[in-house]
Coordinates of C-alpha atoms and ligand atoms in Angstrom, one line a residue:
M1 CA -12.3 13.8 -10.1
T2 CA -15.9 14.5 -9.7
P3 CA -17.3 17.8 -7.9
S4 CA -19.7 17.1 -4.8
D5 CA -22.7 18.7 -4.0
V6 CA -21.7 19.4 -0.8
K7 CA -19.1 22.1 -0.1
A8 CA -17.0 22.7 2.9
T9 CA -17.1 26.2 4.9
L10 CA -14.0 27.2 7.0
S11 CA -14.9 30.0 9.4
F12 CA -12.9 31.6 12.2
S13 CA -13.8 32.9 15.3
D14 CA -11.8 36.2 15.5
G15 CA -14.6 37.2 12.6
S16 CA -12.2 36.7 10.0
P17 CA -13.9 36.1 7.0
S18 CA -14.8 32.3 6.1
M19 CA -14.3 30.5 3.3
E20 CA -16.0 28.1 0.9
L21 CA -13.9 25.0 -0.4
P22 CA -14.7 22.9 -3.0
I23 CA -15.2 18.8 -2.3
Y24 CA -14.0 16.7 -4.6
K25 CA -14.7 12.7 -4.7
G26 CA -13.3 9.5 -6.7
T27 CA -14.5 6.3 -8.0
I28 CA -14.5 4.9 -4.3
G29 CA -13.1 5.7 -1.3
P30 CA -12.7 9.0 0.8
E31 CA -14.1 12.4 -0.6
V32 CA -11.1 15.1 -0.5
I33 CA -11.3 18.7 0.6
D34 CA -9.5 21.0 -1.9
I35 CA -7.7 23.1 0.0
R36 CA -5.2 24.6 -3.1
K37 CA -6.4 28.2 -2.6
L38 CA -6.2 28.2 1.5
Y39 CA -3.1 30.0 1.6
G40 CA -3.8 32.6 -1.2
Q41 CA -7.2 33.6 0.5
T42 CA -6.4 33.2 4.2
G43 CA -2.8 33.6 4.6
K44 CA -2.7 30.2 6.6
F45 CA -1.0 26.2 6.0
T46 CA -2.9 23.3 6.7
Y47 CA -0.7 21.4 9.4
D48 CA -0.8 17.5 8.9
P49 CA 3.1 16.2 9.7
G50 CA 3.2 12.4 8.6
F51 CA 0.0 13.5 6.2
L52 CA -2.5 11.1 8.4
S53 CA -5.0 13.2 6.9
T54 CA -3.7 14.6 3.5
A55 CA -4.5 13.4 -0.3
S56 CA -1.2 14.1 -2.2
C57 CA -2.5 13.3 -5.7
N58 CA -5.0 12.4 -7.7
S59 CA -4.2 8.7 -8.6
A60 CA -5.8 5.7 -10.7
I61 CA -3.5 2.7 -9.6
T62 CA -4.1 1.3 -6.4
Y63 CA -6.8 1.5 -3.8
I64 CA -6.5 0.3 -0.3
D65 CA -9.6 0.0 2.1
G66 CA -7.7 0.1 5.2
D67 CA -10.9 -0.8 7.3
K68 CA -11.7 -3.7 5.4
G69 CA -8.7 -4.4 4.6
E70 CA -9.1 -4.5 0.6
L71 CA -6.2 -3.8 -2.0
L72 CA -7.0 -3.0 -5.7
Y73 CA -4.5 -2.7 -8.7
R74 CA -6.3 -0.7 -11.2
G75 CA -9.5 -2.2 -9.4
Y76 CA -8.6 -6.1 -9.2
P77 CA -8.6 -7.3 -5.9
I78 CA -5.0 -8.6 -5.2
E79 CA -6.4 -11.9 -4.0
Q80 CA -7.5 -12.4 -7.9
L81 CA -4.3 -11.2 -9.0
A82 CA -1.9 -13.1 -6.8
V83 CA -4.0 -16.1 -8.4
N84 CA -4.7 -15.4 -11.6
C85 CA -2.1 -13.4 -13.0
D86 CA 1.9 -13.5 -13.1
F87 CA 4.2 -10.8 -12.3
L88 CA 5.0 -9.2 -15.6
E89 CA 0.9 -9.4 -16.6
T90 CA 0.5 -7.2 -13.1
C91 CA 3.3 -4.9 -14.3
H92 CA 1.3 -4.2 -17.7
L93 CA -1.5 -3.5 -15.3
L94 CA -0.2 -1.1 -13.2
L95 CA 1.6 0.6 -16.1
Y96 CA -1.0 0.5 -18.8
G97 CA -4.1 0.5 -17.1
E98 CA -5.2 -3.0 -18.3
L99 CA -4.2 -6.7 -18.0
P100 CA -2.7 -7.5 -21.6
N101 CA -4.4 -10.0 -23.6
S102 CA -2.0 -12.8 -24.8
D103 CA -0.7 -10.7 -27.7
Q104 CA 0.3 -7.7 -25.4
K105 CA 1.6 -9.9 -23.0
S106 CA 4.1 -11.8 -25.4
D107 CA 5.2 -8.0 -26.4
F108 CA 5.6 -7.3 -23.0
V109 CA 7.5 -10.1 -21.5
N110 CA 9.6 -9.9 -25.0
R111 CA 10.3 -6.2 -24.2
V112 CA 11.3 -6.8 -20.9
T113 CA 13.4 -9.7 -21.0
H114 CA 15.7 -8.2 -24.0
H115 CA 16.5 -5.1 -21.2
T116 CA 17.6 -7.8 -18.5
M117 CA 21.4 -7.3 -19.1
V118 CA 23.2 -4.4 -17.6
N119 CA 25.9 -2.3 -19.0
E120 CA 29.3 -4.0 -18.0
Q121 CA 30.6 -1.0 -16.9
M122 CA 28.1 -1.5 -13.9
H123 CA 30.4 -4.4 -12.6
F124 CA 33.1 -1.8 -11.9
F125 CA 30.3 0.3 -9.6
L126 CA 30.0 -3.4 -7.2
R127 CA 34.0 -3.4 -6.8
G128 CA 33.9 -0.1 -5.1
F129 CA 31.5 -1.3 -2.2
R130 CA 33.0 -3.5 0.7
R131 CA 31.6 -7.1 0.2
D132 CA 29.8 -6.7 3.3
A133 CA 28.2 -3.7 2.4
H134 CA 24.3 -3.9 3.1
P135 CA 22.4 -5.0 -0.4
M136 CA 20.5 -1.8 0.3
A137 CA 23.4 0.7 0.5
V138 CA 24.3 -0.9 -2.9
M139 CA 21.4 -0.9 -4.5
T140 CA 20.8 2.7 -4.0
G141 CA 24.2 3.3 -5.5
L142 CA 23.3 1.1 -8.6
V143 CA 19.9 2.1 -9.1
G144 CA 21.2 5.9 -9.3
A145 CA 24.0 4.9 -11.1
L146 CA 21.7 3.8 -14.2
S147 CA 20.9 7.8 -14.8
A148 CA 24.5 7.8 -15.6
F149 CA 24.0 5.6 -18.7
Y150 CA 20.5 6.5 -19.7
H151 CA 20.1 10.0 -18.4
D152 CA 20.8 11.4 -22.1
S153 CA 18.0 9.4 -23.7
T154 CA 15.7 9.9 -20.9
D155 CA 13.8 13.3 -21.2
I156 CA 10.9 12.2 -18.9
N157 CA 8.5 14.9 -20.7
N158 CA 8.6 12.3 -23.8
A159 CA 6.1 9.5 -23.4
E160 CA 8.3 7.0 -25.3
H161 CA 11.2 7.8 -22.8
R162 CA 9.2 7.4 -20.1
D163 CA 8.2 3.8 -21.6
I164 CA 11.6 2.7 -22.3
A165 CA 13.1 3.5 -18.6
A166 CA 9.8 1.5 -16.8
I167 CA 11.0 -1.4 -19.4
R168 CA 14.6 -0.8 -18.3
L169 CA 14.0 -0.8 -14.7
I170 CA 11.7 -3.6 -14.4
A171 CA 13.9 -5.7 -16.2
K172 CA 17.1 -4.5 -14.5
M173 CA 16.1 -4.6 -10.9
P174 CA 16.7 -8.5 -10.6
T175 CA 19.5 -8.5 -12.3
L176 CA 21.1 -5.6 -9.8
V177 CA 19.7 -7.7 -7.0
A178 CA 21.2 -10.8 -7.9
M179 CA 24.2 -9.2 -8.8
A180 CA 24.6 -7.4 -5.2
Y181 CA 24.1 -10.7 -3.9
K182 CA 26.7 -12.6 -5.8
Y183 CA 29.1 -9.9 -4.8
S184 CA 28.3 -10.2 -1.2
V185 CA 29.4 -14.1 -1.5
G186 CA 32.2 -13.5 -3.1
Q187 CA 31.0 -15.7 -6.4
P188 CA 30.7 -14.2 -10.1
F189 CA 27.9 -12.7 -11.4
I190 CA 25.3 -14.8 -13.5
Y191 CA 23.9 -13.1 -16.9
P192 CA 20.4 -13.2 -17.2
K193 CA 18.5 -16.2 -19.7
N194 CA 16.1 -15.2 -22.0
D195 CA 14.3 -17.9 -22.0
L196 CA 13.6 -18.2 -18.4
S197 CA 10.6 -16.4 -16.7
Y198 CA 10.9 -13.3 -14.7
A199 CA 11.1 -15.0 -11.2
G200 CA 12.9 -18.4 -12.5
N201 CA 15.8 -15.7 -14.1
F202 CA 16.1 -14.2 -11.1
M203 CA 16.7 -17.2 -8.9
R204 CA 19.1 -18.6 -11.3
M205 CA 20.9 -15.6 -11.5
M206 CA 21.0 -15.8 -7.6
F207 CA 21.9 -19.4 -6.8
A208 CA 23.6 -20.6 -10.5
T209 CA 27.4 -20.7 -10.8
P210 CA 29.8 -20.9 -14.0
C211 CA 30.5 -24.4 -12.5
E212 CA 26.6 -25.4 -11.7
D213 CA 23.6 -24.3 -13.5
F214 CA 20.3 -23.8 -11.0
T215 CA 16.9 -25.0 -12.1
V216 CA 14.1 -23.3 -9.5
S217 CA 11.4 -25.7 -8.8
P218 CA 7.9 -24.3 -10.5
V219 CA 6.2 -24.5 -6.8
I220 CA 8.9 -21.8 -5.6
E221 CA 9.1 -20.2 -9.2
R222 CA 5.3 -19.5 -8.7
A223 CA 5.4 -18.6 -4.8
L224 CA 8.8 -16.3 -5.7
D225 CA 6.4 -14.4 -8.7
R226 CA 3.6 -14.4 -6.3
I227 CA 5.3 -12.2 -3.7
F228 CA 6.7 -9.6 -6.0
I229 CA 2.9 -9.2 -7.1
L230 CA 1.8 -8.2 -3.4
H231 CA 5.0 -5.9 -3.4
A232 CA 4.3 -4.2 -6.5
D233 CA 2.5 -1.0 -5.5
H234 CA 0.6 0.4 -2.4
E235 CA -1.0 3.8 -2.8
Q236 CA 0.9 6.7 -1.7
N237 CA 3.3 5.4 0.8
A238 CA 6.4 6.6 1.9
S239 CA 8.5 5.4 -0.7
T240 CA 6.2 5.9 -3.5
S241 CA 5.6 9.7 -1.9
T242 CA 9.5 10.1 -2.3
V243 CA 9.6 8.8 -5.5
R244 CA 6.7 11.6 -6.5
L245 CA 8.6 14.4 -4.8
C246 CA 11.9 13.7 -6.1
G247 CA 10.5 13.1 -9.4
S248 CA 8.6 16.3 -9.7
S249 CA 11.7 18.2 -9.8
G250 CA 12.0 16.7 -13.5
T251 CA 15.0 14.4 -12.2
N252 CA 15.4 11.0 -14.3
P253 CA 13.3 8.3 -13.4
F254 CA 16.6 6.4 -12.6
A255 CA 17.6 8.9 -9.8
A256 CA 13.8 9.0 -8.5
I257 CA 13.6 5.2 -8.4
A258 CA 17.1 5.2 -6.6
A259 CA 15.5 7.5 -4.1
G260 CA 12.7 5.2 -3.4
V261 CA 15.1 2.4 -2.8
A262 CA 16.4 4.6 0.0
C263 CA 13.4 5.3 1.5
L264 CA 11.9 2.0 1.7
W265 CA 15.1 0.6 3.4
G266 CA 14.0 2.3 7.0
P267 CA 13.0 -0.4 9.1
A268 CA 9.3 1.6 10.1
H269 CA 8.8 0.9 5.8
G270 CA 10.2 -1.9 3.6
G271 CA 12.9 -2.6 6.0
A272 CA 10.5 -4.6 8.3
N273 CA 10.7 -7.6 6.8
E274 CA 14.4 -8.2 7.5
A275 CA 13.6 -6.8 10.8
A276 CA 10.9 -9.2 11.7
L277 CA 12.8 -12.6 10.5
N278 CA 15.5 -11.0 12.7
M279 CA 13.1 -10.7 15.7
L280 CA 11.6 -13.9 15.1
E281 CA 15.1 -15.4 15.4
D282 CA 15.7 -13.6 18.8
I283 CA 12.6 -14.5 20.1
Q284 CA 13.6 -18.0 18.9
K285 CA 17.0 -17.9 21.2
M286 CA 15.4 -16.5 23.9
G287 CA 13.3 -20.1 24.3
G288 CA 10.7 -19.9 21.3
V289 CA 7.0 -20.2 21.8
E290 CA 7.2 -20.1 25.5
K291 CA 8.9 -16.7 25.5
I292 CA 6.3 -15.1 23.5
G293 CA 4.5 -13.8 26.6
E294 CA 8.0 -12.0 28.0
F295 CA 8.6 -10.3 24.1
I296 CA 4.9 -9.0 24.0
A297 CA 5.4 -7.4 27.5
Q298 CA 8.5 -5.7 26.2
V299 CA 6.4 -4.7 22.8
K300 CA 3.9 -3.2 25.4
D301 CA 6.1 -1.3 27.4
K302 CA 6.8 2.0 26.0
S303 CA 10.4 2.6 27.6
S304 CA 11.5 -0.7 25.8
N305 CA 11.1 0.9 22.5
V306 CA 10.4 -2.7 20.9
K307 CA 8.0 -2.9 18.2
L308 CA 6.2 -6.2 17.1
M309 CA 8.0 -6.0 13.6
G310 CA 5.6 -7.3 10.6
F311 CA 2.9 -5.8 12.5
G312 CA 0.9 -2.6 12.3
H313 CA -0.3 0.0 9.5
R314 CA -0.9 3.3 8.8
V315 CA -3.9 2.4 6.8
Y316 CA -4.8 -0.8 7.5
K317 CA -7.0 -1.4 10.7
N318 CA -7.6 -5.1 9.6
Y319 CA -5.5 -7.8 8.5
D320 CA -3.4 -6.9 5.9
P321 CA -4.9 -8.9 2.8
R322 CA -1.2 -9.3 1.5
A323 CA -0.3 -10.8 4.7
K324 CA -3.0 -13.8 4.3
L325 CA -1.8 -14.4 1.3
M326 CA 1.9 -14.6 1.8
R327 CA 1.2 -16.6 5.1
E328 CA -0.6 -19.2 2.3
T329 CA 2.8 -19.1 0.2
C330 CA 4.7 -19.7 3.6
H331 CA 2.7 -22.8 3.8
E332 CA 3.0 -24.1 0.3
V333 CA 6.7 -23.2 0.1
L334 CA 7.9 -24.9 3.5
S335 CA 5.5 -27.8 2.4
E336 CA 7.2 -28.3 -1.2
L337 CA 10.6 -28.2 0.8
G338 CA 9.5 -30.6 3.5
L339 CA 9.8 -27.8 6.3
H340 CA 6.4 -27.7 7.5
N341 CA 7.8 -28.2 10.9
D342 CA 9.7 -24.5 10.2
P343 CA 10.2 -23.8 14.0
L344 CA 9.9 -20.1 13.1
F345 CA 6.7 -20.1 11.1
K346 CA 5.1 -21.9 13.9
L347 CA 6.5 -19.4 16.3
A348 CA 5.5 -16.5 13.8
M349 CA 1.8 -18.3 13.9
A350 CA 1.6 -18.4 17.5
L351 CA 3.0 -14.9 17.6
E352 CA 0.3 -13.6 15.5
K353 CA -2.1 -15.9 17.3
I354 CA -1.6 -14.3 20.9
A355 CA -0.7 -10.6 19.4
L356 CA -4.4 -10.8 18.0
E357 CA -6.0 -12.1 21.2
D358 CA -4.3 -9.4 23.3
D359 CA -6.1 -6.0 24.0
Y360 CA -2.8 -3.7 23.2
F361 CA -2.8 -4.7 19.8
V362 CA -6.8 -5.5 19.4
A363 CA -7.3 -1.8 20.9
R364 CA -4.6 -0.2 18.3
K365 CA -6.2 -2.6 15.2
L366 CA -2.4 -4.0 14.7
Y367 CA -2.7 -6.7 12.5
P368 CA 0.1 -8.5 10.8
N369 CA 1.2 -6.5 7.3
V370 CA 2.7 -7.7 4.2
D371 CA 6.2 -7.7 6.3
F372 CA 5.4 -10.6 8.8
Y373 CA 5.6 -13.7 6.9
S374 CA 7.6 -12.5 3.5
G375 CA 10.9 -13.1 5.4
I376 CA 10.0 -16.7 6.7
V377 CA 9.4 -17.6 3.2
Q378 CA 12.1 -15.7 1.3
R379 CA 14.5 -17.4 4.1
A380 CA 13.0 -21.1 3.1
I381 CA 14.0 -20.9 -0.7
G382 CA 18.0 -19.5 0.1
I383 CA 17.3 -15.9 0.2
P384 CA 19.6 -14.3 3.1
T385 CA 17.7 -12.0 5.8
S386 CA 19.6 -8.9 4.5
L387 CA 18.5 -9.1 0.7
F388 CA 14.8 -9.3 1.8
T389 CA 14.1 -5.8 1.4
A390 CA 16.3 -5.6 -1.9
N391 CA 13.9 -7.9 -3.2
F392 CA 10.7 -5.8 -2.1
A393 CA 12.2 -2.7 -3.7
L394 CA 12.4 -4.7 -6.9
A395 CA 9.0 -5.8 -7.1
R396 CA 7.9 -2.2 -5.8
T397 CA 10.1 -0.8 -8.7
V398 CA 6.7 -1.0 -10.9
G399 CA 4.8 1.0 -9.0
W400 CA 7.0 3.2 -8.3
I401 CA 7.6 4.1 -11.9
A402 CA 3.7 3.8 -12.9
Q403 CA 2.9 6.5 -10.2
L404 CA 5.9 8.6 -11.6
N405 CA 4.6 8.4 -15.0
E406 CA 0.8 8.7 -13.8
M407 CA 2.3 12.5 -12.0
I408 CA 4.5 13.5 -15.2
A409 CA 1.5 12.7 -17.1
D410 CA -0.5 14.7 -15.3
P411 CA -0.9 18.4 -16.9
E412 CA -1.8 19.6 -13.5
Y413 CA 1.6 18.4 -11.8
K414 CA 4.1 20.7 -10.3
I415 CA 7.1 20.4 -8.5
G416 CA 6.4 19.4 -4.5
R417 CA 7.2 22.3 -2.4
P418 CA 5.6 21.8 0.9
R419 CA 5.7 24.6 3.6
Q420 CA 6.2 24.8 7.5
L421 CA 4.8 25.8 10.6
F422 CA 8.2 28.2 11.7
S423 CA 9.0 27.5 15.9
G424 CA 12.7 28.9 15.8
A425 CA 14.1 32.2 16.9
A426 CA 12.5 35.2 15.6
P427 CA 14.5 37.8 13.5
R428 CA 17.8 39.0 15.5
M429 CA 20.9 40.8 14.6
V430 CA 24.3 39.3 14.8
K431 CA 26.7 40.5 17.5
P432 CA 30.1 40.9 16.8
I433 CA 31.9 37.4 18.6
G434 CA 33.5 39.4 21.3
E435 CA 29.9 40.0 22.4
R436 CA 28.4 36.5 22.2
Ligands
SDX501 C1 5.3 -1.0 4.9 O1 2.2 2.6 4.0 C2 2.5 1.5 3.6 O2 1.5 1.1 2.6 C3 3.6 0.6 3.6 C4 3.7 -0.6 2.8 C5 3.9 -1.0 1.2 O3 3.6 -2.2 1.2 O4 4.4 0.2 0.9 O5 2.5 -1.4 3.1 C6 5.0 -1.6 3.7 O6 5.8 -0.4 5.3 C7 4.4 -2.0 6.0 C8 4.7 -1.5 7.3 C9 5.9 -2.4 8.1 N1 6.5 -2.2 9.7 C10 6.0 -2.2 10.5 O7 6.3 -3.6 10.3 C11 7.3 -1.7 11.6 C12 6.6 -2.0 12.5 N2 5.4 -1.1 12.4 C13 4.9 0.3 13.1 O8 6.5 1.1 13.0 C14 4.1 1.3 12.9 O9 2.5 0.2 12.6 C15 3.8 1.6 11.2 C16 4.7 2.5 10.8 C17 3.9 0.6 10.3 C18 3.0 2.1 11.3 O10 3.0 3.6 12.7 P1 1.8 5.0 12.4 O11 0.2 4.5 11.5 O12 2.2 5.9 12.3 O13 1.0 4.2 13.7 P2 2.1 4.7 15.3 O14 3.2 4.4 15.1 O15 1.3 5.9 15.4 O16 1.3 3.4 15.7 C19 -0.2 3.4 16.9 C20 0.1 3.0 17.8 C21 0.9 3.6 18.5 O17 0.5 3.3 19.9 P3 0.2 4.5 21.1 O18 1.4 5.8 21.2 O19 -0.9 4.9 20.3 O20 0.4 3.8 22.3 O21 0.3 1.4 17.8 C22 1.6 1.4 18.5 C23 2.6 2.5 18.5 O22 3.2 2.6 19.5 N3 2.3 0.6 17.2 C24 2.9 -0.4 17.7 C25 3.5 -1.4 16.2 N4 3.0 -0.3 15.6 C26 2.2 0.6 16.5 N5 3.4 -1.2 18.8 C27 4.0 -2.3 18.7 N6 4.4 -3.1 17.7 C28 4.1 -2.2 16.4 N7 4.3 -2.7 14.9

């Protein structure tokens, strides 16, 4: 980061000594005011619940311009990566900073492919869950449980250990998500096959059975691979910040990623794709397109606590570029499957159109986000709604581990330990119980 010529001066109306704060600029995007010395010099904290104005770290991985609706992975626009690359090339880019050449790609694919199996003992973890357990509850358990198998061989301060943990996590997530699905439907687990692509392997582990193999159509395989690219990383979102904070204690990567899985589950975050599809199905049951006005009225009535799931974003105050690409993918997949008249897709597009013309949403700069269309396309390829967020976690694992490794490799990193504004009871004496 480059010091700016401009400094920030903090002065106090009570005549307390003012303070000069350095400003730093990155490659692109907002500059930062360095407040690291603030408490030491003023005895005051900054206050920013929800971190609306706080940069928690210095990162070179992903850049978002919320006003323009731009998303770059290591400088490459998401629109170019989604069309010209596949998910494993994107994983290489996020992890190592560059797109692989053909030799590097075949080496990386080979390494990931040969780590797709999980220890047979993992089957017993699943047996402990009810068959109807939510897949994200299962995934939080399974990913954390991976540390029981590799904890002793993962010294996070060892770059080689960090790299093998990244490969293991990227490789094993599809296997674990498919196992969670198979367990929920009472079918036997399907082992990965090394001659399949990353997305093709996942689809086969999901839908093949010992009685009948499964080959995925190239259009669906490519669509799923693109969905993984769109979800791979997204700057310092809630789950990535969770992974960074969890990892900053020095815990192993599997435990830190399990924390990210748990955070992603929330409906305000990765759980929104499941909630968005359920919302569309509810509107459909209410009567479909004719009932959109009634639903929008509910959303605008704050007392209803109804939100338009898949809309709005802390950073994007313009159209989420991933939502545009997801809508195109939706169209491709539905056409491939002969479902171009899918009522939910038509309903989603009608809802989007009406919302984008409504002052309530325009005034609040609420646009569709990545979760608005992803449920429709996943449902069309046969993925159950309850598994949508687990798929989001599958794809986001590379972003989480890249961000974690970037933090651990930063010589300046320390354990994260925010402070607070205390508004509780002032010091008081304990009275004997008879006097309370
Ligand atoms: C993801 O951070 C990331 O990068 C996340 C993510 C990633 O890739 O990691 O992009 C993935 O999580 C996408 C977001 C998925 N969530 C949803 O679709 C759930 C619905 N969206 C909202 O919950 C909300 O928009 C958030 C949580 C996404 C953002 O919330 P903010 O930034 O805290 O904004 P806010 O809640 O303060 O909303 C501002 C205003 C409020 O109205 P006023 O109080 O100003 O009158 O907009 C309203 C909100 O009530 N509002 C909505 C709304 N989202 C915001 N009203 C109706 N429906 C919505 N979806």
